[in-house]
CSV table of C-alpha atoms in Angstrom, one decimal:
chain,number,residue,atom,x,y,z
A,1,MET,CA,-78.3,-92.5,-90.7
A,2,ARG,CA,-74.9,-91.1,-90.2
A,3,ASN,CA,-76.4,-87.6,-89.7
A,4,LEU,CA,-78.6,-89.0,-87.0
A,5,PHE,CA,-75.7,-90.5,-85.1
A,6,ALA,CA,-73.8,-87.2,-85.5
A,7,LEU,CA,-76.8,-85.4,-84.1
A,8,LEU,CA,-77.2,-87.8,-81.2
A,9,ARG,CA,-73.5,-87.5,-80.4
A,10,LYS,CA,-73.6,-83.7,-80.5
A,11,HIS,CA,-76.6,-83.4,-78.2
A,12,TYR,CA,-76.1,-86.6,-76.2
A,13,PHE,CA,-76.2,-84.6,-73.0
A,14,PHE,CA,-79.7,-83.4,-73.7
A,15,PHE,CA,-80.9,-86.8,-75.0
A,16,MET,CA,-79.5,-88.6,-72.0
A,17,PHE,CA,-81.2,-86.1,-69.7
A,18,ILE,CA,-84.5,-86.7,-71.4
A,19,ILE,CA,-84.1,-90.5,-71.1
A,20,LEU,CA,-83.2,-90.4,-67.4
A,21,GLU,CA,-86.1,-88.0,-66.7
A,22,VAL,CA,-88.6,-90.2,-68.6
A,23,LEU,CA,-87.2,-93.2,-66.5
A,24,SER,CA,-87.7,-91.3,-63.2
A,25,PHE,CA,-91.2,-90.1,-64.2
A,26,SER,CA,-92.3,-93.6,-65.2
A,27,LEU,CA,-91.0,-94.8,-61.8
A,28,ILE,CA,-93.0,-92.1,-60.1
A,29,ILE,CA,-96.2,-92.9,-62.0
A,30,ASN,CA,-95.9,-96.7,-61.6
A,31,HIS,CA,-95.3,-96.2,-57.9
A,32,ASN,CA,-98.3,-93.9,-57.5
A,33,ASN,CA,-100.8,-96.6,-58.1
A,34,TYR,CA,-99.9,-98.3,-55.0
A,35,PRO,CA,-100.5,-102.1,-55.4
A,36,ASN,CA,-97.6,-101.8,-57.8
A,37,THR,CA,-94.9,-101.9,-55.3
A,38,VAL,CA,-92.4,-104.3,-56.8
A,39,PHE,CA,-89.6,-101.9,-56.1
A,40,PHE,CA,-90.2,-101.9,-52.4
A,41,ASN,CA,-90.1,-105.6,-52.1
A,42,SER,CA,-86.7,-105.9,-53.7
A,43,THR,CA,-85.1,-103.1,-51.7
A,44,ASN,CA,-86.9,-103.5,-48.4
A,45,GLN,CA,-84.4,-106.1,-47.3
A,46,ILE,CA,-81.4,-103.9,-47.7
A,47,THR,CA,-82.8,-100.6,-46.4
A,48,GLY,CA,-84.6,-102.4,-43.6
A,49,SER,CA,-81.5,-103.9,-42.2
A,50,THR,CA,-79.6,-100.6,-42.4
A,51,TYR,CA,-82.4,-98.8,-40.6
A,52,ARG,CA,-82.7,-101.5,-38.0
A,53,LEU,CA,-79.0,-101.2,-37.0
A,54,PHE,CA,-79.5,-97.5,-36.2
A,55,SER,CA,-83.0,-97.9,-34.8
A,56,ASN,CA,-81.6,-100.3,-32.2
A,57,ILE,CA,-79.5,-97.5,-30.8
A,58,SER,CA,-82.4,-95.0,-30.6
A,59,GLU,CA,-84.7,-97.7,-29.1
A,60,TYR,CA,-82.5,-97.8,-26.0
A,61,LEU,CA,-83.0,-94.1,-25.4
A,62,SER,CA,-86.7,-94.3,-25.5
A,63,LEU,CA,-87.1,-97.6,-23.5
A,64,ARG,CA,-88.5,-95.8,-20.4
A,65,LYS,CA,-91.3,-94.1,-22.3
A,66,ALA,CA,-92.1,-97.3,-24.2
A,67,ASN,CA,-92.4,-99.3,-20.9
A,68,LEU,CA,-94.7,-96.7,-19.6
A,69,GLU,CA,-97.0,-96.8,-22.6
A,70,LEU,CA,-97.0,-100.6,-22.6
A,71,ALA,CA,-97.9,-100.8,-18.9
A,72,GLU,CA,-100.7,-98.4,-19.5
A,73,GLU,CA,-102.0,-100.5,-22.3
A,74,ASN,CA,-101.7,-103.7,-20.2
A,75,ALA,CA,-103.9,-102.0,-17.6
A,76,ILE,CA,-106.6,-101.3,-20.2
A,77,LEU,CA,-106.4,-104.9,-21.6
A,78,ARG,CA,-106.7,-106.3,-18.1
A,79,ASN,CA,-109.9,-104.4,-17.7
A,80,GLN,CA,-111.3,-106.3,-20.6
A,81,ILE,CA,-110.6,-109.8,-19.5
A,82,LYS,CA,-113.6,-111.9,-18.6
A,83,TYR,CA,-112.8,-111.9,-14.9
A,84,ALA,CA,-112.9,-108.1,-14.8
A,85,PHE,CA,-116.7,-108.2,-15.4
A,86,VAL,CA,-119.3,-109.3,-13.0
A,87,VAL,CA,-121.2,-112.1,-14.7
A,88,THR,CA,-124.7,-112.1,-13.4
A,89,ASP,CA,-126.4,-114.2,-16.0
A,90,THR,CA,-124.1,-116.6,-17.9
A,91,ASN,CA,-126.7,-117.3,-20.5
A,92,SER,CA,-126.8,-113.7,-21.8
A,93,PHE,CA,-123.0,-113.2,-21.8
A,94,LEU,CA,-122.2,-112.7,-25.5
A,95,TYR,CA,-118.8,-113.5,-27.1
A,96,LYS,CA,-118.3,-111.9,-30.5
A,97,ASP,CA,-116.6,-114.1,-33.1
A,98,THR,CA,-113.0,-113.2,-33.5
A,99,LEU,CA,-112.7,-110.9,-36.5
A,100,PHE,CA,-109.2,-109.4,-35.9
A,101,ARG,CA,-105.9,-110.9,-34.8
A,102,PHE,CA,-103.1,-108.6,-33.8
A,103,ILE,CA,-99.4,-109.0,-34.6
A,104,SER,CA,-97.1,-106.8,-32.5
A,105,ALA,CA,-94.3,-105.0,-34.4
A,106,MET,CA,-91.7,-102.3,-34.0
A,107,VAL,CA,-91.2,-99.3,-36.2
A,108,VAL,CA,-87.7,-99.3,-37.6
A,109,ASN,CA,-88.0,-96.2,-39.8
A,110,ASN,CA,-90.5,-93.4,-39.8
A,111,SER,CA,-91.1,-90.0,-41.5
A,112,ILE,CA,-93.6,-87.2,-40.6
A,113,HIS,CA,-92.4,-84.2,-42.5
A,114,LYS,CA,-93.0,-85.3,-46.1
A,115,ARG,CA,-96.3,-84.8,-47.9
A,116,ASN,CA,-96.6,-88.5,-48.1
A,117,ASN,CA,-95.2,-90.4,-45.1
A,118,TYR,CA,-94.3,-94.0,-44.6
A,119,PHE,CA,-93.0,-96.2,-41.8
A,120,MET,CA,-91.2,-99.5,-41.9
A,121,LEU,CA,-92.0,-102.4,-39.5
A,122,ASN,CA,-89.8,-105.3,-38.5
A,123,LYS,CA,-92.4,-107.9,-39.3
A,124,GLY,CA,-92.9,-109.4,-42.7
A,125,LYS,CA,-94.3,-112.2,-44.8
A,126,LYS,CA,-92.7,-114.7,-42.4
A,127,HIS,CA,-94.9,-113.4,-39.6
A,128,GLY,CA,-98.1,-113.4,-41.6
A,129,VAL,CA,-98.2,-109.8,-42.6
A,130,LYS,CA,-99.9,-109.0,-45.9
A,131,PRO,CA,-100.6,-105.8,-47.8
A,132,GLU,CA,-103.7,-103.8,-46.9
A,133,MET,CA,-103.6,-104.7,-43.2
A,134,GLY,CA,-104.2,-101.8,-40.8
A,135,VAL,CA,-101.6,-100.7,-38.3
A,136,ILE,CA,-102.6,-99.3,-34.9
A,137,SER,CA,-100.5,-97.8,-32.1
A,138,PRO,CA,-101.3,-98.2,-28.4
A,139,ARG,CA,-103.0,-94.8,-28.6
A,140,GLY,CA,-105.0,-95.1,-31.9
A,141,THR,CA,-104.9,-95.7,-35.7
A,142,ALA,CA,-101.5,-95.4,-37.4
A,143,GLY,CA,-101.4,-96.6,-41.0
A,144,ILE,CA,-102.0,-99.2,-43.6
A,145,ILE,CA,-99.5,-101.8,-44.9
A,146,ILE,CA,-98.7,-101.4,-48.5
A,147,SER,CA,-95.8,-103.8,-49.2
A,148,VAL,CA,-94.2,-106.8,-47.5
A,149,SER,CA,-90.9,-108.5,-47.9
A,150,LYS,CA,-89.7,-111.6,-46.1
A,151,ASN,CA,-88.8,-109.9,-42.8
A,152,TYR,CA,-90.0,-106.3,-43.2
A,153,SER,CA,-93.1,-104.5,-44.2
A,154,THR,CA,-93.8,-100.9,-45.2
A,155,ALA,CA,-96.9,-99.0,-44.3
A,156,MET,CA,-98.2,-95.6,-45.3
A,157,SER,CA,-99.1,-93.6,-42.2
A,158,LEU,CA,-102.3,-91.6,-41.9
A,159,LEU,CA,-100.0,-88.7,-43.0
A,160,HIS,CA,-100.4,-89.5,-46.7
A,161,ASN,CA,-102.6,-88.0,-49.3
A,162,LYS,CA,-103.9,-91.4,-50.4
A,163,VAL,CA,-105.1,-92.5,-47.0
A,164,GLN,CA,-108.8,-91.9,-46.1
A,165,VAL,CA,-109.9,-93.5,-43.0
A,166,SER,CA,-113.6,-94.3,-42.7
A,167,ALA,CA,-114.5,-92.8,-39.4
A,168,LYS,CA,-117.5,-92.1,-37.2
A,169,ILE,CA,-118.3,-89.7,-34.4
A,170,LYS,CA,-118.5,-91.6,-31.2
A,171,LYS,CA,-121.3,-89.8,-29.6
A,172,ASN,CA,-123.9,-90.2,-32.4
A,173,ASN,CA,-122.5,-92.8,-34.8
A,174,GLN,CA,-122.5,-90.3,-37.8
A,175,SER,CA,-119.9,-91.5,-40.3
A,176,ALA,CA,-117.3,-89.2,-41.9
A,177,ILE,CA,-113.8,-89.4,-43.4
A,178,VAL,CA,-110.5,-88.5,-41.9
A,179,ILE,CA,-107.8,-87.2,-44.3
A,180,TRP,CA,-104.5,-85.2,-43.8
A,181,ASN,CA,-103.8,-81.9,-45.5
A,182,GLY,CA,-100.0,-82.0,-45.3
A,183,ARG,CA,-99.5,-79.2,-42.8
A,184,ASN,CA,-99.1,-80.3,-39.2
A,185,TYR,CA,-98.4,-84.0,-38.3
A,186,ARG,CA,-100.5,-83.6,-35.2
A,187,GLU,CA,-103.7,-82.5,-37.0
A,188,GLY,CA,-106.0,-84.2,-39.4
A,189,ILE,CA,-109.2,-83.1,-41.2
A,190,LEU,CA,-112.5,-84.7,-40.6
A,191,GLU,CA,-114.5,-84.3,-43.8
A,192,ASP,CA,-118.1,-85.0,-44.8
A,193,ILE,CA,-119.8,-84.1,-41.5
A,194,PRO,CA,-123.5,-83.6,-42.1
A,195,THR,CA,-124.5,-79.9,-41.5
A,196,HIS,CA,-126.9,-80.6,-38.7
A,197,ILE,CA,-124.2,-82.2,-36.5
A,198,ASN,CA,-122.6,-80.0,-34.0
A,199,LEU,CA,-119.2,-81.0,-32.7
A,200,TYR,CA,-117.5,-79.7,-29.6
A,201,GLN,CA,-113.8,-79.7,-28.7
A,202,GLY,CA,-112.8,-83.0,-27.2
A,203,ASP,CA,-115.4,-85.2,-29.1
A,204,SER,CA,-113.9,-88.6,-30.0
A,205,ILE,CA,-113.6,-89.7,-33.6
A,206,ILE,CA,-113.3,-93.5,-33.9
A,207,THR,CA,-113.0,-96.0,-36.8
A,208,SER,CA,-116.3,-97.0,-38.3
A,209,GLY,CA,-115.5,-100.6,-39.0
A,210,ASN,CA,-116.8,-100.1,-42.5
A,211,SER,CA,-113.3,-100.7,-44.0
A,212,PHE,CA,-111.3,-103.9,-44.0
A,213,PHE,CA,-108.3,-102.3,-42.5
A,214,PHE,CA,-109.3,-101.4,-38.9
A,215,PRO,CA,-111.5,-103.0,-36.3
A,216,GLU,CA,-114.5,-100.9,-35.2
A,217,GLY,CA,-114.0,-98.4,-32.4
A,218,ILE,CA,-110.3,-97.6,-32.5
A,219,LEU,CA,-109.6,-94.0,-31.6
A,220,ILE,CA,-108.4,-91.8,-34.5
A,221,GLY,CA,-108.4,-88.5,-32.8
A,222,ILE,CA,-110.3,-85.9,-30.9
A,223,VAL,CA,-112.0,-82.8,-32.3
A,224,LYS,CA,-110.0,-79.6,-32.0
A,225,LYS,CA,-112.1,-77.1,-34.0
A,226,HIS,CA,-115.3,-77.3,-35.9
A,227,GLU,CA,-116.5,-74.5,-38.1
A,228,ARG,CA,-120.0,-74.8,-39.4
A,229,GLN,CA,-120.7,-73.4,-42.8
A,230,PHE,CA,-124.4,-73.4,-43.5
A,231,GLU,CA,-124.3,-72.8,-47.2
A,232,GLU,CA,-122.5,-76.2,-47.7
A,233,ASN,CA,-124.0,-79.6,-47.4
A,234,LEU,CA,-121.1,-81.2,-45.6
A,235,ASN,CA,-118.8,-79.6,-43.0
A,236,LYS,CA,-115.2,-80.0,-42.0
A,237,ALA,CA,-113.5,-80.1,-38.6
A,238,THR,CA,-109.9,-80.2,-37.5
A,239,ILE,CA,-109.0,-83.1,-35.2
A,240,THR,CA,-105.9,-83.9,-33.2
A,241,PHE,CA,-104.6,-87.4,-34.0
A,242,ALA,CA,-104.6,-89.8,-31.1
A,243,THR,CA,-101.3,-91.3,-32.3
A,244,ASP,CA,-98.2,-89.1,-32.0
A,245,PHE,CA,-96.5,-90.1,-35.2
A,246,ASN,CA,-93.3,-88.5,-34.2
A,247,SER,CA,-92.8,-90.9,-31.3
A,248,ILE,CA,-94.4,-94.0,-32.7
A,249,LYS,CA,-92.5,-97.2,-31.8
A,250,HIS,CA,-94.5,-100.2,-30.7
A,251,VAL,CA,-97.5,-100.9,-33.0
A,252,TYR,CA,-99.9,-103.7,-33.7
A,253,ILE,CA,-100.8,-105.0,-37.2
A,254,ALA,CA,-104.5,-105.8,-37.4
A,255,LYS,CA,-105.1,-108.9,-39.4
A,256,ASN,CA,-108.7,-109.1,-40.6
A,257,LEU,CA,-109.6,-112.8,-40.6
A,258,MET,CA,-112.7,-112.4,-42.8
A,259,VAL,CA,-111.2,-110.1,-45.4
A,260,GLY,CA,-111.5,-112.7,-48.1
A,261,GLN,CA,-115.2,-113.2,-47.6
A,262,GLN,CA,-115.8,-109.5,-47.3
A,263,ARG,CA,-114.0,-108.9,-50.6
A,264,GLU,CA,-115.9,-111.7,-52.3
A,265,GLN,CA,-119.2,-110.0,-51.2
A,266,ILE,CA,-118.2,-106.7,-52.6
A,267,ASN,CA,-116.9,-108.2,-55.9
A,268,SER,CA,-120.1,-110.1,-56.4
A,269,LEU,CA,-122.1,-106.9,-55.8
A,270,GLN,CA,-120.1,-105.1,-58.3
A,271,ASN,CA,-120.4,-107.8,-60.9
A,272,ASP,CA,-124.2,-107.8,-60.7
B,21,MET,CA,-57.5,-93.3,-51.4
B,22,THR,CA,-55.7,-90.7,-53.5
B,23,ASN,CA,-57.7,-91.7,-56.6
B,24,PRO,CA,-60.4,-89.0,-57.1
B,25,VAL,CA,-62.9,-91.7,-58.4
B,26,TRP,CA,-62.6,-93.7,-55.2
B,27,LYS,CA,-62.8,-90.5,-53.1
B,28,ASN,CA,-66.0,-89.5,-54.8
B,29,ILE,CA,-67.5,-93.0,-54.4
B,30,VAL,CA,-66.8,-92.9,-50.6
B,31,PHE,CA,-68.2,-89.4,-50.5
B,32,PHE,CA,-71.4,-90.6,-52.3
B,33,VAL,CA,-72.0,-93.4,-49.8
B,34,PHE,CA,-71.2,-91.1,-46.9
B,35,LEU,CA,-73.7,-88.5,-48.1
B,36,VAL,CA,-76.5,-91.1,-48.7
B,37,LEU,CA,-76.0,-92.5,-45.2
B,38,ILE,CA,-75.9,-89.1,-43.4
B,39,GLN,CA,-78.9,-88.0,-45.4
B,40,VAL,CA,-81.2,-91.0,-44.6
B,41,LEU,CA,-80.0,-91.6,-41.1
B,42,ILE,CA,-79.6,-88.1,-39.8
B,43,PHE,CA,-81.0,-85.4,-41.9
B,44,ASN,CA,-84.2,-87.1,-42.8
B,45,ASN,CA,-84.9,-87.3,-39.1
B,46,ILE,CA,-84.2,-83.7,-38.4
B,47,GLN,CA,-87.3,-81.9,-37.3
B,48,LEU,CA,-87.5,-78.2,-37.8
B,49,SER,CA,-91.1,-77.0,-37.5
B,50,GLY,CA,-92.4,-79.3,-40.2
B,51,TYR,CA,-91.6,-77.0,-43.1
B,52,ILE,CA,-87.9,-77.7,-43.3
B,53,ASN,CA,-86.3,-80.7,-44.9
B,54,PRO,CA,-82.6,-80.2,-45.5
B,55,TYR,CA,-81.4,-82.3,-48.5
B,56,ILE,CA,-77.7,-82.1,-47.8
B,57,TYR,CA,-76.8,-84.9,-50.3
B,58,VAL,CA,-77.0,-82.5,-53.3
B,59,VAL,CA,-73.6,-81.2,-52.3
B,60,PHE,CA,-72.3,-84.3,-54.2
B,61,ILE,CA,-73.6,-82.9,-57.5
B,62,LEU,CA,-72.3,-79.4,-56.6
B,63,VAL,CA,-68.7,-80.3,-55.9
B,64,LEU,CA,-68.0,-82.8,-58.6
B,65,PRO,CA,-64.8,-81.7,-60.5
B,66,PHE,CA,-65.2,-79.5,-63.6
B,67,GLU,CA,-63.6,-82.2,-65.7
B,68,THR,CA,-66.3,-84.7,-65.0
B,69,PRO,CA,-67.8,-85.8,-68.3
B,70,ASN,CA,-71.4,-84.9,-68.8
B,71,TRP,CA,-72.7,-88.4,-69.1
B,72,LEU,CA,-71.0,-89.4,-65.8
B,73,LEU,CA,-72.5,-86.2,-64.2
B,74,LEU,CA,-76.0,-87.2,-65.2
B,75,LEU,CA,-75.7,-90.9,-64.4
B,76,SER,CA,-74.1,-90.4,-61.0
B,77,SER,CA,-76.8,-87.8,-60.1
B,78,PHE,CA,-79.5,-90.1,-61.2
B,79,LEU,CA,-78.1,-93.0,-59.1
B,80,LEU,CA,-77.7,-90.7,-56.1
B,81,GLY,CA,-81.3,-89.7,-56.3
B,82,LEU,CA,-82.4,-93.3,-56.8
B,83,CYS,CA,-80.4,-94.4,-53.7
B,84,ILE,CA,-82.2,-91.7,-51.6
B,85,ASP,CA,-85.5,-92.8,-53.1
B,86,PHE,CA,-85.0,-96.4,-52.0
B,87,PHE,CA,-84.6,-95.2,-48.4
B,88,THR,CA,-87.4,-92.7,-48.3
B,89,HIS,CA,-90.0,-94.7,-50.3
B,90,THR,CA,-90.4,-92.0,-52.9
B,91,ILE,CA,-89.3,-93.9,-56.0
B,92,GLY,CA,-88.3,-91.6,-58.8
B,93,ILE,CA,-88.8,-88.2,-57.2
B,94,HIS,CA,-85.3,-87.6,-55.9
B,95,ALA,CA,-83.9,-89.2,-59.1
B,96,ALA,CA,-85.9,-86.8,-61.3
B,97,ALA,CA,-84.9,-83.8,-59.3
B,98,CYS,CA,-81.2,-84.8,-59.2
B,99,THR,CA,-81.1,-85.5,-62.9
B,100,PHE,CA,-82.6,-82.1,-63.6
B,101,MET,CA,-80.1,-80.4,-61.3
B,102,ALA,CA,-77.2,-82.1,-63.0
B,103,PHE,CA,-78.6,-81.1,-66.4
B,104,CYS,CA,-78.6,-77.5,-65.3
B,105,ARG,CA,-75.1,-77.5,-63.8
B,106,PRO,CA,-73.0,-76.9,-66.9
B,107,GLY,CA,-75.3,-74.1,-68.0
B,108,VAL,CA,-75.1,-72.4,-64.6
B,109,ILE,CA,-71.3,-72.8,-64.5
B,110,SER,CA,-70.8,-71.2,-67.9
B,111,TYR,CA,-73.2,-68.4,-67.1
B,112,LEU,CA,-71.4,-67.6,-63.8
B,113,SER,CA,-67.9,-68.1,-65.0
B,114,SER,CA,-67.8,-65.7,-67.9
B,115,SER,CA,-65.6,-63.4,-65.8
B,116,LYS,CA,-63.5,-66.0,-64.1
B,117,ASN,CA,-61.1,-68.4,-65.7
B,118,ILE,CA,-61.5,-72.0,-64.7
B,119,GLU,CA,-58.1,-73.7,-64.7
B,120,PRO,CA,-57.7,-77.5,-64.9
B,121,GLY,CA,-57.6,-79.2,-61.5
B,122,MET,CA,-60.0,-76.7,-60.0
B,123,LYS,CA,-63.2,-77.8,-58.1
B,124,PRO,CA,-66.4,-75.8,-57.7
B,125,SER,CA,-65.6,-74.8,-54.1
B,126,ILE,CA,-65.1,-71.7,-52.0
B,127,ARG,CA,-61.4,-72.3,-51.9
B,128,ASP,CA,-60.9,-72.2,-55.6
B,129,LEU,CA,-63.5,-69.7,-56.8
B,130,GLY,CA,-64.4,-67.5,-53.9
B,131,PHE,CA,-67.4,-67.2,-51.6
B,132,SER,CA,-69.7,-65.1,-53.7
B,133,TRP,CA,-69.2,-67.3,-56.8
B,134,PHE,CA,-70.0,-70.4,-54.8
B,135,LEU,CA,-72.9,-68.8,-53.1
B,136,SER,CA,-74.7,-67.9,-56.3
B,137,TYR,CA,-73.7,-71.2,-57.9
B,138,SER,CA,-75.2,-73.3,-55.2
B,139,ILE,CA,-78.2,-71.1,-54.5
B,140,ILE,CA,-79.4,-71.5,-58.1
B,141,LEU,CA,-78.9,-75.2,-58.3
B,142,ILE,CA,-80.3,-76.0,-54.9
B,143,PHE,CA,-83.3,-73.9,-55.6
B,144,LEU,CA,-84.0,-75.7,-58.9
B,145,HIS,CA,-83.5,-79.1,-57.2
B,146,HIS,CA,-85.9,-78.3,-54.3
B,147,LEU,CA,-88.4,-76.7,-56.6
B,148,LEU,CA,-88.8,-79.9,-58.7
B,149,LEU,CA,-88.5,-82.2,-55.7
B,150,PHE,CA,-91.2,-80.6,-53.5
B,151,TYR,CA,-93.7,-80.1,-56.3
B,152,LEU,CA,-93.2,-83.7,-57.5
B,153,GLU,CA,-93.7,-84.8,-53.9
B,154,VAL,CA,-97.0,-82.9,-53.5
B,155,PHE,CA,-98.1,-83.8,-57.1
B,156,ARG,CA,-101.0,-81.4,-57.1
B,157,PHE,CA,-101.5,-77.7,-57.6
B,158,ASN,CA,-103.9,-76.6,-54.9
B,159,GLU,CA,-101.1,-76.3,-52.3
B,160,ILE,CA,-98.9,-74.2,-54.6
B,161,LEU,CA,-98.0,-71.3,-52.2
B,162,LEU,CA,-97.5,-73.5,-49.1
B,163,THR,CA,-95.1,-75.7,-51.2
B,164,LEU,CA,-93.3,-72.7,-52.5
B,165,THR,CA,-92.7,-71.5,-48.9
B,166,ARG,CA,-91.3,-74.9,-48.0
B,167,VAL,CA,-89.0,-74.8,-51.1
B,168,ILE,CA,-87.6,-71.4,-50.2
B,169,ILE,CA,-87.1,-72.2,-46.5
B,170,SER,CA,-85.5,-75.6,-47.2
B,171,THR,CA,-83.3,-74.1,-49.9
B,172,PHE,CA,-81.7,-71.7,-47.3
B,173,VAL,CA,-81.2,-74.4,-44.7
B,174,THR,CA,-79.6,-76.7,-47.3
B,175,LEU,CA,-77.4,-73.9,-48.5
B,176,ILE,CA,-76.1,-73.2,-45.0
B,177,LEU,CA,-75.3,-76.9,-44.5
B,178,VAL,CA,-73.6,-77.1,-48.0
B,179,ILE,CA,-71.4,-74.1,-47.1
B,180,ILE,CA,-70.5,-75.7,-43.7
B,181,ILE,CA,-69.6,-78.9,-45.5
B,182,ASN,CA,-67.6,-77.0,-48.0
B,183,TYR,CA,-65.5,-75.4,-45.3
B,184,PHE,CA,-65.2,-78.8,-43.7
B,185,PHE,CA,-64.0,-80.9,-46.6
B,186,PHE,CA,-62.1,-78.4,-48.7
B,187,LYS,CA,-59.9,-76.7,-46.1
B,188,THR,CA,-58.5,-73.3,-47.1
B,189,LYS,CA,-54.8,-73.4,-48.0
């Protein structure tokens, strides 16, 4: 026993190094399966208020641009109000059931240059935000909430290797998947395009509505380059993201009101 | 403020803040992420006990992790860097005598010594950090490019900080 202690004391530097590395790696691994975000919730409050202090300053500098973007969005929304349509036959005017509610939020911290990028929003549990809600910017899809504290929430942006957005090609409703390859924050990859589909530069890629996160028809990006390879079953294309992640500031959190029922359905299917 | 322990704690907080508030937002072509905070591990005095070296580096990494949502990655890289530090010092200092009271800085040990000392340690830190961040092997060359470019940018900033805080006599 005494020899053991002597050995430990002699090489304590090495053993301590091993212990600390094991600790870090267990943190990395625990963190990588992402519902396990206990750490976030405890630290969100501190880091969130530090970031907000400095974000307030930079907000002032980009107010003009933010105003412009919001005004543009207002115009689009105005076009969708009931009085913007000519109602010829009131009986056939169809209202869809509300499926999504939107909570407006501000980005207080953002990254784009990592392999896995996150941004933090100034809305939290108090405002009804929950994990696994989608985040959209005025221009298009932005990310998915992964953890929530009382006043803040953290979302992984589309610039993350765990995010796959279920998408479809607007012109022909063919479904595909959007991922990010870690190179350029402006460009994503559209995967699993059937070989018989031909895409052209400028074709719109929108959300499919198959996932719980995003409503159907939100713009993800537009096609930049499509290379067809005939020997493979499914093709890839490069798209330009609709959202400029570098200047993202005002966003909306999409709250799916039916998520519980949808989950239940899927679980009952899996149990059978 | 004359106590070196307090001085280093203030330096620690200062580096964490400028890293997360300024340098994490610096945008240089998407490949470059300067991680200036490692200068803390580089310039700790030679007399720092090894356990304190490891522990403070681990805590430094963890603090950065909390702000960047990369729990554990910076901590692992910093601990590794701190572990390599004594070895690198004894490898480089065989020709030079380290007297008590000296710090690993350009002022005390000369430019070329400090350059090779920091280039090795920063490279090791960035190597582990970037590969842990990617966590897969199919982007191995792209990641290596990012490691090398970022190492040089961090190195330049470390040298500037060194001239800034350790003024020549």
